[in-house]
Amino acid sequence: MTEKIIENFKLSQICGSGQCFRMERIGEDTFRVLAGDRYLEARQQGMRCTFSCPEEEFAKFWQNYFDLEEDYGKYIRQINPRDGYLTRAAAFGDGIRILRQDLWEMIVSFLISQQNNIVRIRRCIGNICEKYGEPRVNFRGEPYWAFPTPESLAPLEEDELKDCNLGYRSKYVVRAARAVVSGERDLEQIKGLPYRKAREELLQFFGVGEKVADCICLFALHQLEAFPVDTHIRQALEAHYKRGFPNRRYRGSRGVMQQYIFYYELLGAKEERIE
């Protein structure tokens, strides 16, 4: 077990922020996280967090995964105090961090996310992991499944993942796997590219549009210049930034601000309107 005191870190907010789909609440203050072929349980009470892994594994993988070396207080302090909307959004989601997730997993996850809701996305990803991922056993001796590799998905027929409830997205995922396995798309090369070039490369995958490319850049490549625009973000921009979002002020942190806005629109703004 590893115990840490962490500021600006809330597992519940990260879980509900729409950036990861293999993280779920399993108790009042406990969450399960699957990443690649790894398994973690994390419990949080205030700023005190307990992780179900040795210090060595935490330092080697999870510390980077949760982006714990970064001071997120600096992003909040960067917000224009006259921007009441963004100030409220950041205060509401002040425990969100941009996870550093696997590129392949994010490509598949956000291909599946199109015209989909979070509950169904989680179910679809769980289905493909159980059917095509390598079986593993956690520290309790319970089974779980690694995320399926491109090699495990490339031989499938284009419609075969419909059995996992992917619908028309099945062909997107299978074609992406084939592109990676054939060498048509080089994931390692994409990891080394700056934001604009990485985005261009990701747009070459069949089924990847601008929003999906930006989500992958933000949540896999940790390119904080990315600012994915979906329905929630578009509504916020139209309501609060009629002259456009102040990109210059938030250069290098736009993706963090996007998450504050997205989470607030998803949960906080609704609560505010009800009150």
mmCIF file of C-alpha atoms in Angstrom:
data_model
loop_
_atom_site.group_PDB
_atom_site.id
_atom_site.type_symbol
_atom_site.label_atom_id
_atom_site.label_comp_id
_atom_site.label_asym_id
_atom_site.label_seq_id
_atom_site.Cartn_x
_atom_site.Cartn_y
_atom_site.Cartn_z
ATOM 1 C CA MET A 1 0.000 0.000 0.000
ATOM 2 C CA THR A 2 1.087 3.557 -0.701
ATOM 3 C CA GLU A 3 -0.249 6.599 1.117
ATOM 4 C CA LYS A 4 0.027 10.193 -0.103
ATOM 5 C CA ILE A 5 -1.275 13.642 0.778
ATOM 6 C CA ILE A 6 -2.254 15.316 -2.502
ATOM 7 C CA GLU A 7 -3.666 18.776 -3.156
ATOM 8 C CA ASN A 8 -6.011 19.528 -6.077
ATOM 9 C CA PHE A 9 -6.769 15.836 -6.526
ATOM 10 C CA LYS A 10 -10.215 14.262 -6.221
ATOM 11 C CA LEU A 11 -10.813 10.763 -7.487
ATOM 12 C CA SER A 12 -14.566 11.326 -7.724
ATOM 13 C CA GLN A 13 -14.104 14.294 -10.048
ATOM 14 C CA ILE A 14 -11.552 12.546 -12.233
ATOM 15 C CA CYS A 15 -13.869 9.531 -12.503
ATOM 16 C CA GLY A 16 -16.753 11.720 -13.649
ATOM 17 C CA SER A 17 -14.805 14.003 -15.961
ATOM 18 C CA GLY A 18 -15.255 11.949 -19.132
ATOM 19 C CA GLN A 19 -11.568 11.401 -19.816
ATOM 20 C CA CYS A 20 -11.260 7.760 -18.677
ATOM 21 C CA PHE A 21 -13.705 4.882 -19.033
ATOM 22 C CA ARG A 22 -12.107 2.106 -16.982
ATOM 23 C CA MET A 23 -12.307 3.919 -13.657
ATOM 24 C CA GLU A 24 -15.308 3.348 -11.409
ATOM 25 C CA ARG A 25 -16.484 3.915 -7.868
ATOM 26 C CA ILE A 26 -16.627 0.668 -5.878
ATOM 27 C CA GLY A 27 -17.283 2.176 -2.449
ATOM 28 C CA GLU A 28 -18.210 5.451 -0.824
ATOM 29 C CA ASP A 29 -14.639 6.748 -1.067
ATOM 30 C CA THR A 30 -12.944 3.966 -3.074
ATOM 31 C CA PHE A 31 -12.324 3.679 -6.811
ATOM 32 C CA ARG A 32 -11.018 0.993 -9.129
ATOM 33 C CA VAL A 33 -8.748 2.013 -11.987
ATOM 34 C CA LEU A 34 -7.708 -0.158 -14.931
ATOM 35 C CA ALA A 35 -4.996 1.158 -17.234
ATOM 36 C CA GLY A 36 -3.497 -1.023 -19.937
ATOM 37 C CA ASP A 37 -2.882 -4.286 -18.100
ATOM 38 C CA ARG A 38 -2.633 -2.687 -14.629
ATOM 39 C CA TYR A 39 -5.118 -2.705 -11.762
ATOM 40 C CA LEU A 40 -5.392 -0.236 -8.897
ATOM 41 C CA GLU A 41 -7.749 0.493 -6.044
ATOM 42 C CA ALA A 42 -7.548 3.983 -4.557
ATOM 43 C CA ARG A 43 -9.251 5.322 -1.439
ATOM 44 C CA GLN A 44 -9.503 9.007 -0.625
ATOM 45 C CA GLN A 45 -10.463 10.886 2.520
ATOM 46 C CA GLY A 46 -9.825 14.592 2.135
ATOM 47 C CA MET A 47 -6.323 15.005 0.730
ATOM 48 C CA ARG A 48 -5.175 11.638 2.134
ATOM 49 C CA CYS A 49 -5.075 8.969 -0.577
ATOM 50 C CA THR A 50 -4.247 5.289 -0.215
ATOM 51 C CA PHE A 51 -3.251 3.315 -3.300
ATOM 52 C CA SER A 52 -3.270 -0.503 -3.429
ATOM 53 C CA CYS A 53 0.215 -0.816 -4.864
ATOM 54 C CA PRO A 54 3.786 -0.787 -3.587
ATOM 55 C CA GLU A 55 5.727 2.494 -3.511
ATOM 56 C CA GLU A 56 7.893 1.298 -6.392
ATOM 57 C CA GLU A 57 4.945 0.689 -8.712
ATOM 58 C CA PHE A 58 3.330 3.966 -7.654
ATOM 59 C CA ALA A 59 6.505 5.912 -8.428
ATOM 60 C CA LYS A 60 7.108 4.049 -11.686
ATOM 61 C CA PHE A 61 3.595 4.244 -13.151
ATOM 62 C CA TRP A 62 0.684 5.708 -11.161
ATOM 63 C CA GLN A 63 2.332 8.957 -10.134
ATOM 64 C CA ASN A 64 2.792 9.824 -13.791
ATOM 65 C CA TYR A 65 -0.615 8.405 -14.769
ATOM 66 C CA PHE A 66 -2.388 10.787 -12.362
ATOM 67 C CA ASP A 67 -0.015 13.661 -13.298
ATOM 68 C CA LEU A 68 0.852 14.140 -9.633
ATOM 69 C CA GLU A 69 4.115 15.977 -10.202
ATOM 70 C CA GLU A 70 2.229 18.938 -11.648
ATOM 71 C CA ASP A 71 0.885 21.795 -9.504
ATOM 72 C CA TYR A 72 -2.723 22.268 -10.602
ATOM 73 C CA GLY A 73 -3.100 25.184 -8.223
ATOM 74 C CA LYS A 74 -1.108 27.231 -10.722
ATOM 75 C CA TYR A 75 -3.743 26.624 -13.392
ATOM 76 C CA ILE A 76 -6.490 27.822 -11.082
ATOM 77 C CA ARG A 77 -4.468 30.897 -10.110
ATOM 78 C CA GLN A 78 -4.009 31.661 -13.809
ATOM 79 C CA ILE A 79 -7.749 32.215 -14.299
ATOM 80 C CA ASN A 80 -8.830 35.800 -14.875
ATOM 81 C CA PRO A 81 -10.577 36.818 -11.611
ATOM 82 C CA ARG A 82 -13.073 38.833 -13.672
ATOM 83 C CA ASP A 83 -14.154 35.647 -15.443
ATOM 84 C CA GLY A 84 -16.824 34.578 -12.993
ATOM 85 C CA TYR A 85 -17.931 31.588 -15.053
ATOM 86 C CA LEU A 86 -14.502 29.964 -15.364
ATOM 87 C CA THR A 87 -13.714 30.805 -11.733
ATOM 88 C CA ARG A 88 -16.852 28.913 -10.656
ATOM 89 C CA ALA A 89 -16.090 26.026 -12.984
ATOM 90 C CA ALA A 90 -12.537 25.632 -11.669
ATOM 91 C CA ALA A 91 -13.708 25.846 -8.049
ATOM 92 C CA PHE A 92 -16.307 23.156 -8.749
ATOM 93 C CA GLY A 93 -13.780 20.823 -10.426
ATOM 94 C CA ASP A 94 -10.620 21.768 -8.536
ATOM 95 C CA GLY A 95 -9.621 18.122 -8.051
ATOM 96 C CA ILE A 96 -9.523 17.234 -11.748
ATOM 97 C CA ARG A 97 -6.191 16.297 -13.301
ATOM 98 C CA ILE A 98 -5.423 15.438 -16.900
ATOM 99 C CA LEU A 99 -4.521 11.758 -16.850
ATOM 100 C CA ARG A 100 -1.555 10.472 -18.859
ATOM 101 C CA GLN A 101 -3.169 7.505 -20.554
ATOM 102 C CA ASP A 102 -2.092 5.007 -23.192
ATOM 103 C CA LEU A 103 -2.348 6.250 -26.775
ATOM 104 C CA TRP A 104 -3.855 3.084 -28.250
ATOM 105 C CA GLU A 105 -6.411 2.808 -25.446
ATOM 106 C CA MET A 106 -7.480 6.418 -26.000
ATOM 107 C CA ILE A 107 -7.783 5.998 -29.763
ATOM 108 C CA VAL A 108 -10.177 3.092 -29.265
ATOM 109 C CA SER A 109 -12.008 4.715 -26.347
ATOM 110 C CA PHE A 110 -12.771 7.950 -28.168
ATOM 111 C CA LEU A 111 -13.679 6.203 -31.411
ATOM 112 C CA ILE A 112 -16.281 4.385 -29.315
ATOM 113 C CA SER A 113 -17.317 7.633 -27.585
ATOM 114 C CA GLN A 114 -18.859 9.165 -30.702
ATOM 115 C CA GLN A 115 -22.617 9.753 -30.409
ATOM 116 C CA ASN A 116 -22.502 7.815 -27.155
ATOM 117 C CA ASN A 117 -22.970 8.422 -23.420
ATOM 118 C CA ILE A 118 -20.469 7.675 -20.663
ATOM 119 C CA VAL A 119 -22.375 4.706 -19.201
ATOM 120 C CA ARG A 120 -22.620 3.007 -22.578
ATOM 121 C CA ILE A 121 -19.006 3.793 -23.477
ATOM 122 C CA ARG A 122 -17.868 2.099 -20.262
ATOM 123 C CA ARG A 123 -19.981 -0.948 -21.081
ATOM 124 C CA CYS A 124 -18.643 -1.193 -24.645
ATOM 125 C CA ILE A 125 -15.037 -0.959 -23.483
ATOM 126 C CA GLY A 126 -15.666 -3.507 -20.744
ATOM 127 C CA ASN A 127 -17.113 -5.858 -23.350
ATOM 128 C CA ILE A 128 -14.137 -5.692 -25.710
ATOM 129 C CA CYS A 129 -11.690 -6.087 -22.812
ATOM 130 C CA GLU A 130 -13.432 -9.222 -21.555
ATOM 131 C CA LYS A 131 -13.647 -10.742 -25.016
ATOM 132 C CA TYR A 132 -10.281 -9.730 -26.520
ATOM 133 C CA GLY A 133 -8.058 -8.627 -23.630
ATOM 134 C CA GLU A 134 -5.555 -10.842 -21.830
ATOM 135 C CA PRO A 135 -6.894 -12.178 -18.505
ATOM 136 C CA ARG A 136 -5.153 -10.968 -15.345
ATOM 137 C CA VAL A 137 -5.599 -11.438 -11.600
ATOM 138 C CA ASN A 138 -5.565 -8.537 -9.140
ATOM 139 C CA PHE A 139 -4.036 -8.457 -5.648
ATOM 140 C CA ARG A 140 -7.227 -9.985 -4.244
ATOM 141 C CA GLY A 141 -7.027 -12.930 -6.620
ATOM 142 C CA GLU A 142 -9.964 -11.612 -8.642
ATOM 143 C CA PRO A 143 -9.967 -11.683 -12.454
ATOM 144 C CA TYR A 144 -9.778 -8.620 -14.672
ATOM 145 C CA TRP A 145 -8.775 -8.057 -18.284
ATOM 146 C CA ALA A 146 -6.060 -6.013 -19.942
ATOM 147 C CA PHE A 147 -7.003 -3.601 -22.706
ATOM 148 C CA PRO A 148 -6.963 -5.460 -26.053
ATOM 149 C CA THR A 149 -3.915 -4.886 -28.236
ATOM 150 C CA PRO A 150 -4.092 -3.827 -31.889
ATOM 151 C CA GLU A 151 -2.865 -7.322 -32.775
ATOM 152 C CA SER A 152 -5.866 -8.912 -31.048
ATOM 153 C CA LEU A 153 -8.384 -6.721 -32.905
ATOM 154 C CA ALA A 154 -6.826 -6.423 -36.382
ATOM 155 C CA PRO A 155 -7.854 -9.940 -37.593
ATOM 156 C CA LEU A 156 -11.557 -9.314 -36.860
ATOM 157 C CA GLU A 157 -14.210 -8.695 -39.452
ATOM 158 C CA GLU A 158 -15.207 -5.028 -39.553
ATOM 159 C CA ASP A 159 -18.623 -5.690 -38.026
ATOM 160 C CA GLU A 160 -17.479 -8.247 -35.464
ATOM 161 C CA LEU A 161 -17.341 -5.779 -32.575
ATOM 162 C CA LYS A 162 -21.056 -5.171 -32.961
ATOM 163 C CA ASP A 163 -21.345 -8.204 -30.687
ATOM 164 C CA CYS A 164 -19.747 -5.964 -28.022
ATOM 165 C CA ASN A 165 -22.423 -3.284 -28.627
ATOM 166 C CA LEU A 166 -20.131 -0.967 -30.615
ATOM 167 C CA GLY A 167 -22.616 -0.626 -33.471
ATOM 168 C CA TYR A 168 -21.277 1.278 -36.487
ATOM 169 C CA ARG A 169 -18.138 2.153 -34.479
ATOM 170 C CA SER A 170 -16.976 -1.457 -34.864
ATOM 171 C CA LYS A 171 -15.418 -0.750 -38.246
ATOM 172 C CA TYR A 172 -13.626 2.320 -36.881
ATOM 173 C CA VAL A 173 -11.877 0.272 -34.188
ATOM 174 C CA VAL A 174 -11.024 -2.676 -36.435
ATOM 175 C CA ARG A 175 -9.635 -0.435 -39.170
ATOM 176 C CA ALA A 176 -7.570 1.480 -36.587
ATOM 177 C CA ALA A 177 -6.106 -1.793 -35.329
ATOM 178 C CA ARG A 178 -5.272 -2.887 -38.875
ATOM 179 C CA ALA A 179 -3.611 0.462 -39.609
ATOM 180 C CA VAL A 180 -1.371 0.119 -36.537
ATOM 181 C CA VAL A 181 -0.471 -3.540 -37.111
ATOM 182 C CA SER A 182 0.306 -2.984 -40.803
ATOM 183 C CA GLY A 183 2.580 -0.044 -39.978
ATOM 184 C CA GLU A 184 0.392 2.405 -41.861
ATOM 185 C CA ARG A 185 0.109 4.364 -38.603
ATOM 186 C CA ASP A 186 3.039 4.491 -36.176
ATOM 187 C CA LEU A 187 1.945 5.115 -32.596
ATOM 188 C CA GLU A 188 5.482 5.698 -31.348
ATOM 189 C CA GLN A 189 6.019 8.343 -34.014
ATOM 190 C CA ILE A 190 2.765 10.083 -33.068
ATOM 191 C CA LYS A 191 3.853 10.184 -29.412
ATOM 192 C CA GLY A 192 6.873 12.265 -30.410
ATOM 193 C CA LEU A 193 5.005 14.853 -32.466
ATOM 194 C CA PRO A 194 3.942 18.336 -31.333
ATOM 195 C CA TYR A 195 0.226 18.999 -30.970
ATOM 196 C CA ARG A 196 -0.612 20.236 -34.472
ATOM 197 C CA LYS A 197 1.266 17.452 -36.256
ATOM 198 C CA ALA A 198 -0.015 14.763 -33.863
ATOM 199 C CA ARG A 199 -3.553 15.984 -34.485
ATOM 200 C CA GLU A 200 -3.032 15.776 -38.250
ATOM 201 C CA GLU A 201 -1.769 12.200 -37.945
ATOM 202 C CA LEU A 202 -4.673 11.154 -35.742
ATOM 203 C CA LEU A 203 -7.140 12.598 -38.247
ATOM 204 C CA GLN A 204 -5.818 10.047 -40.744
ATOM 205 C CA PHE A 205 -7.413 7.223 -38.758
ATOM 206 C CA PHE A 206 -10.753 6.211 -40.263
ATOM 207 C CA GLY A 207 -13.536 7.607 -38.082
ATOM 208 C CA VAL A 208 -11.429 10.168 -36.196
ATOM 209 C CA GLY A 209 -12.793 13.695 -36.451
ATOM 210 C CA GLU A 210 -11.548 16.928 -34.925
ATOM 211 C CA LYS A 211 -13.129 16.476 -31.490
ATOM 212 C CA VAL A 212 -11.913 12.887 -31.144
ATOM 213 C CA ALA A 213 -8.414 13.865 -32.301
ATOM 214 C CA ASP A 214 -8.311 16.627 -29.682
ATOM 215 C CA CYS A 215 -9.504 14.245 -26.951
ATOM 216 C CA ILE A 216 -6.723 11.810 -27.838
ATOM 217 C CA CYS A 217 -4.134 14.597 -27.903
ATOM 218 C CA LEU A 218 -5.262 15.811 -24.488
ATOM 219 C CA PHE A 219 -5.852 12.561 -22.613
ATOM 220 C CA ALA A 220 -3.155 10.347 -24.168
ATOM 221 C CA LEU A 221 -0.409 12.699 -25.347
ATOM 222 C CA HIS A 222 -0.975 15.249 -22.557
ATOM 223 C CA GLN A 223 -0.905 18.080 -25.062
ATOM 224 C CA LEU A 224 -2.579 20.805 -23.048
ATOM 225 C CA GLU A 225 -3.022 23.007 -26.113
ATOM 226 C CA ALA A 226 -5.865 20.680 -27.170
ATOM 227 C CA PHE A 227 -9.376 21.984 -26.490
ATOM 228 C CA PRO A 228 -11.987 19.380 -27.495
ATOM 229 C CA VAL A 229 -15.329 20.956 -28.382
ATOM 230 C CA ASP A 230 -18.444 18.851 -27.868
ATOM 231 C CA THR A 231 -22.046 19.863 -27.206
ATOM 232 C CA HIS A 232 -21.366 20.826 -23.569
ATOM 233 C CA ILE A 233 -18.354 22.973 -24.456
ATOM 234 C CA ARG A 234 -20.111 24.580 -27.418
ATOM 235 C CA GLN A 235 -23.050 25.583 -25.232
ATOM 236 C CA ALA A 236 -20.684 27.099 -22.660
ATOM 237 C CA LEU A 237 -18.771 29.031 -25.312
ATOM 238 C CA GLU A 238 -21.972 30.394 -26.830
ATOM 239 C CA ALA A 239 -23.308 31.445 -23.441
ATOM 240 C CA HIS A 240 -20.154 32.853 -21.807
ATOM 241 C CA TYR A 241 -17.568 33.551 -24.533
ATOM 242 C CA LYS A 242 -19.433 35.149 -27.408
ATOM 243 C CA ARG A 243 -16.176 36.718 -28.652
ATOM 244 C CA GLY A 244 -14.384 33.390 -28.376
ATOM 245 C CA PHE A 245 -12.458 31.669 -25.617
ATOM 246 C CA PRO A 246 -9.403 33.695 -24.427
ATOM 247 C CA ASN A 247 -6.859 31.309 -25.932
ATOM 248 C CA ARG A 248 -3.885 33.637 -25.580
ATOM 249 C CA ARG A 249 -4.266 33.925 -21.804
ATOM 250 C CA TYR A 250 -4.495 30.145 -21.397
ATOM 251 C CA ARG A 251 -1.838 29.121 -23.874
ATOM 252 C CA GLY A 252 -0.356 25.854 -22.605
ATOM 253 C CA SER A 253 -3.271 25.162 -20.268
ATOM 254 C CA ARG A 254 -6.336 25.277 -22.527
ATOM 255 C CA GLY A 255 -6.961 21.559 -22.027
ATOM 256 C CA VAL A 256 -7.129 21.972 -18.258
ATOM 257 C CA MET A 257 -9.638 24.805 -18.641
ATOM 258 C CA GLN A 258 -11.642 22.629 -21.034
ATOM 259 C CA GLN A 259 -11.948 19.964 -18.354
ATOM 260 C CA TYR A 260 -13.106 22.464 -15.741
ATOM 261 C CA ILE A 261 -15.750 23.737 -18.164
ATOM 262 C CA PHE A 262 -16.834 20.267 -19.305
ATOM 263 C CA TYR A 263 -17.200 18.920 -15.760
ATOM 264 C CA TYR A 264 -19.049 22.043 -14.624
ATOM 265 C CA GLU A 265 -21.447 21.886 -17.559
ATOM 266 C CA LEU A 266 -21.996 18.174 -16.972
ATOM 267 C CA LEU A 267 -22.750 18.490 -13.249
ATOM 268 C CA GLY A 268 -22.239 21.884 -11.632
ATOM 269 C CA ALA A 269 -24.102 24.229 -13.933
ATOM 270 C CA LYS A 270 -27.186 21.983 -13.803
ATOM 271 C CA GLU A 271 -27.135 22.036 -10.009
ATOM 272 C CA GLU A 272 -26.767 25.834 -10.096
ATOM 273 C CA ARG A 273 -29.769 26.212 -12.411
ATOM 274 C CA ILE A 274 -31.886 23.945 -10.175
ATOM 275 C CA GLU A 275 -31.057 26.064 -7.125
#
